[in-house]
Amino acid sequence: AQKVTQAQTEISVVEKEDVTLDCVYETRDTTYYLFWYKQPPSGELVFLIRRNSFDEQNEISGRYSWNFQKSTSSFNFTITASQVVDSAVYFCALSEAGSGNTGKLIFGQGTTLQVKP
Amino acid sequence: DGGITQSPKYLFRKEGQNVTLSCEQNLNHDAMYWYRQDPGQGLRLIYYSQIVNDFQKGDIAEGYSVSREKKESFPLTVTSAQKNPTAFYLCASSIDRAQPEHFGDGTRLSIL
């Protein structure tokens, strides 16, 4: 069965600190996608990144970076020099990518990040 | 600008009443999805539709119904059979089956 675990329920940091959000996943599929979404207090989900299972290269986008390690089934997300506007709930998600793919996402429970000024 | 519009933003249901949540998209996406979010939890899939006039149950479809008569519209009805409907409902769409990239702003449903 597919499962996504975000063990950190809440994280609180002071502005300009770096913070890493952990994500561990389980799947029997060899082909799959991993995602991160941001949910600000307004409620909408904002897509941040998609990574397929064959691409283990780390990615950096501005202050955001992602570390994908198949050996440990982890897809961690780091925010460098955090800002108050980064305060949100962050979700890691997993979906199948095979012929039976439905676009269905399996979400983790989310990590609430609070960045204090 | 293209996007997904959900309405209403807040909705209240009386006991035994059916209510319908609207989801409209002008992105020309084939696939649309409904997710439910409970406090402190991730999203769970209720129903999804990959093409007009076709839809499938997700993980928690009991007590819900949908229709997909038009490409741009995917309304969700919360029926009286859904005993615990209080939640935040998010609609999403995607251009293909890869994943839902676009989400609406959500509808918060409460019981009166």
mmCIF file of C-alpha atoms in Angstrom, chain B:
data_model
loop_
_atom_site.group_PDB
_atom_site.id
_atom_site.type_symbol
_atom_site.label_atom_id
_atom_site.label_comp_id
_atom_site.label_asym_id
_atom_site.label_seq_id
_atom_site.Cartn_x
_atom_site.Cartn_y
_atom_site.Cartn_z
ATOM 1 C CA ASP B 1 -6.598 34.338 -15.914
ATOM 2 C CA GLY B 2 -7.361 30.649 -15.933
ATOM 3 C CA GLY B 3 -8.099 28.830 -12.761
ATOM 4 C CA ILE B 4 -10.509 26.860 -10.627
ATOM 5 C CA THR B 5 -13.455 28.524 -8.945
ATOM 6 C CA GLN B 6 -15.147 26.887 -5.989
ATOM 7 C CA SER B 7 -18.350 28.194 -4.473
ATOM 8 C CA PRO B 8 -19.559 28.924 -1.961
ATOM 9 C CA LYS B 9 -16.587 29.620 0.285
ATOM 10 C CA TYR B 10 -18.621 28.688 3.377
ATOM 11 C CA LEU B 11 -21.612 26.388 3.478
ATOM 12 C CA PHE B 12 -23.846 25.202 6.268
ATOM 13 C CA ARG B 13 -25.904 22.030 6.152
ATOM 14 C CA LYS B 14 -28.896 21.090 8.206
ATOM 15 C CA GLU B 15 -29.409 17.532 9.350
ATOM 16 C CA GLY B 16 -30.881 15.378 6.609
ATOM 17 C CA GLN B 17 -30.164 17.906 3.907
ATOM 18 C CA ASN B 18 -28.225 17.438 0.692
ATOM 19 C CA VAL B 19 -25.910 20.243 -0.338
ATOM 20 C CA THR B 20 -23.962 20.787 -3.555
ATOM 21 C CA LEU B 21 -20.502 22.314 -3.837
ATOM 22 C CA SER B 22 -19.630 23.930 -7.121
ATOM 23 C CA CYS B 23 -16.329 23.561 -8.963
ATOM 24 C CA GLU B 24 -15.683 25.264 -12.295
ATOM 25 C CA GLN B 25 -12.441 25.413 -14.259
ATOM 26 C CA ASN B 26 -11.494 27.339 -17.382
ATOM 27 C CA LEU B 27 -8.157 25.623 -17.870
ATOM 28 C CA ASN B 28 -9.496 23.167 -20.452
ATOM 29 C CA HIS B 29 -8.318 20.316 -18.219
ATOM 30 C CA ASP B 30 -9.701 16.850 -18.792
ATOM 31 C CA ALA B 31 -9.231 15.536 -15.258
ATOM 32 C CA MET B 32 -10.925 16.894 -12.148
ATOM 33 C CA TYR B 33 -10.826 15.773 -8.538
ATOM 34 C CA TRP B 34 -12.533 16.331 -5.186
ATOM 35 C CA TYR B 35 -10.564 16.071 -1.972
ATOM 36 C CA ARG B 36 -11.641 16.334 1.635
ATOM 37 C CA GLN B 37 -9.393 17.813 4.315
ATOM 38 C CA ASP B 38 -9.994 17.335 8.022
ATOM 39 C CA PRO B 39 -8.149 19.368 10.684
ATOM 40 C CA GLY B 40 -4.566 18.234 11.130
ATOM 41 C CA GLN B 41 -4.831 15.743 8.316
ATOM 42 C CA GLY B 42 -3.840 15.478 4.725
ATOM 43 C CA LEU B 43 -6.245 15.422 1.824
ATOM 44 C CA ARG B 44 -8.251 12.353 0.959
ATOM 45 C CA LEU B 45 -9.724 11.677 -2.470
ATOM 46 C CA ILE B 46 -13.519 11.548 -2.700
ATOM 47 C CA TYR B 47 -14.181 11.274 -6.435
ATOM 48 C CA TYR B 48 -12.323 11.929 -9.635
ATOM 49 C CA SER B 49 -13.195 12.281 -13.297
ATOM 50 C CA GLN B 50 -10.787 11.817 -16.142
ATOM 51 C CA ILE B 51 -13.196 12.743 -18.911
ATOM 52 C CA VAL B 52 -16.661 14.148 -19.431
ATOM 53 C CA ASN B 53 -19.515 11.811 -18.499
ATOM 54 C CA ASP B 54 -17.187 9.527 -16.575
ATOM 55 C CA PHE B 55 -16.096 9.475 -12.942
ATOM 56 C CA GLN B 56 -14.736 7.044 -10.371
ATOM 57 C CA LYS B 57 -14.895 6.696 -6.610
ATOM 58 C CA GLY B 58 -11.901 7.660 -4.550
ATOM 59 C CA ASP B 59 -11.025 6.459 -1.075
ATOM 60 C CA ILE B 60 -13.945 8.022 0.798
ATOM 61 C CA ALA B 61 -16.831 8.229 -1.680
ATOM 62 C CA GLU B 62 -19.573 7.021 0.661
ATOM 63 C CA GLY B 63 -22.148 9.728 1.284
ATOM 64 C CA TYR B 64 -21.072 11.772 -1.726
ATOM 65 C CA SER B 65 -22.121 11.971 -5.366
ATOM 66 C CA VAL B 66 -20.777 13.804 -8.412
ATOM 67 C CA SER B 67 -21.589 14.499 -12.042
ATOM 68 C CA ARG B 68 -19.456 15.517 -15.015
ATOM 69 C CA GLU B 69 -21.826 16.708 -17.726
ATOM 70 C CA LYS B 70 -19.487 19.416 -18.900
ATOM 71 C CA LYS B 71 -15.712 19.502 -19.139
ATOM 72 C CA GLU B 72 -15.458 22.650 -17.060
ATOM 73 C CA SER B 73 -17.768 21.622 -14.236
ATOM 74 C CA PHE B 74 -17.541 18.929 -11.550
ATOM 75 C CA PRO B 75 -20.080 19.543 -8.774
ATOM 76 C CA LEU B 76 -19.982 17.527 -5.567
ATOM 77 C CA THR B 77 -23.151 16.699 -3.618
ATOM 78 C CA VAL B 78 -22.815 15.899 0.052
ATOM 79 C CA THR B 79 -25.815 13.733 0.815
ATOM 80 C CA SER B 80 -27.594 13.131 4.107
ATOM 81 C CA ALA B 81 -25.882 9.737 4.156
ATOM 82 C CA GLN B 82 -22.595 11.458 4.926
ATOM 83 C CA LYS B 83 -22.750 11.486 8.718
ATOM 84 C CA ASN B 84 -19.673 13.583 9.320
ATOM 85 C CA PRO B 85 -19.579 16.163 6.535
ATOM 86 C CA THR B 86 -17.850 18.962 8.433
ATOM 87 C CA ALA B 87 -14.577 19.489 6.568
ATOM 88 C CA PHE B 88 -12.719 21.614 4.052
ATOM 89 C CA TYR B 89 -13.369 20.513 0.468
ATOM 90 C CA LEU B 90 -10.886 21.143 -2.303
ATOM 91 C CA CYS B 91 -11.444 20.728 -6.014
ATOM 92 C CA ALA B 92 -8.514 20.197 -8.360
ATOM 93 C CA SER B 93 -7.832 19.676 -12.032
ATOM 94 C CA SER B 94 -4.994 18.482 -14.206
ATOM 95 C CA ILE B 95 -4.248 18.539 -17.891
ATOM 96 C CA ASP B 96 -3.495 14.838 -17.837
ATOM 97 C CA ARG B 97 -3.329 12.062 -15.308
ATOM 98 C CA ALA B 98 0.041 13.074 -13.981
ATOM 99 C CA GLN B 99 -1.238 14.916 -10.942
ATOM 100 C CA PRO B 100 -3.602 17.683 -9.933
ATOM 101 C CA GLU B 101 -1.530 20.827 -10.121
ATOM 102 C CA HIS B 102 -4.320 23.339 -9.842
ATOM 103 C CA PHE B 103 -6.515 23.585 -6.781
ATOM 104 C CA GLY B 104 -9.444 25.811 -6.011
ATOM 105 C CA ASP B 105 -9.674 27.947 -2.883
ATOM 106 C CA GLY B 106 -11.880 25.416 -1.145
ATOM 107 C CA THR B 107 -15.310 25.281 0.466
ATOM 108 C CA ARG B 108 -15.671 24.952 4.217
ATOM 109 C CA LEU B 109 -18.754 22.918 5.100
ATOM 110 C CA SER B 110 -20.253 22.910 8.573
ATOM 111 C CA ILE B 111 -23.285 21.344 10.209
ATOM 112 C CA LEU B 112 -25.951 23.616 11.678
#
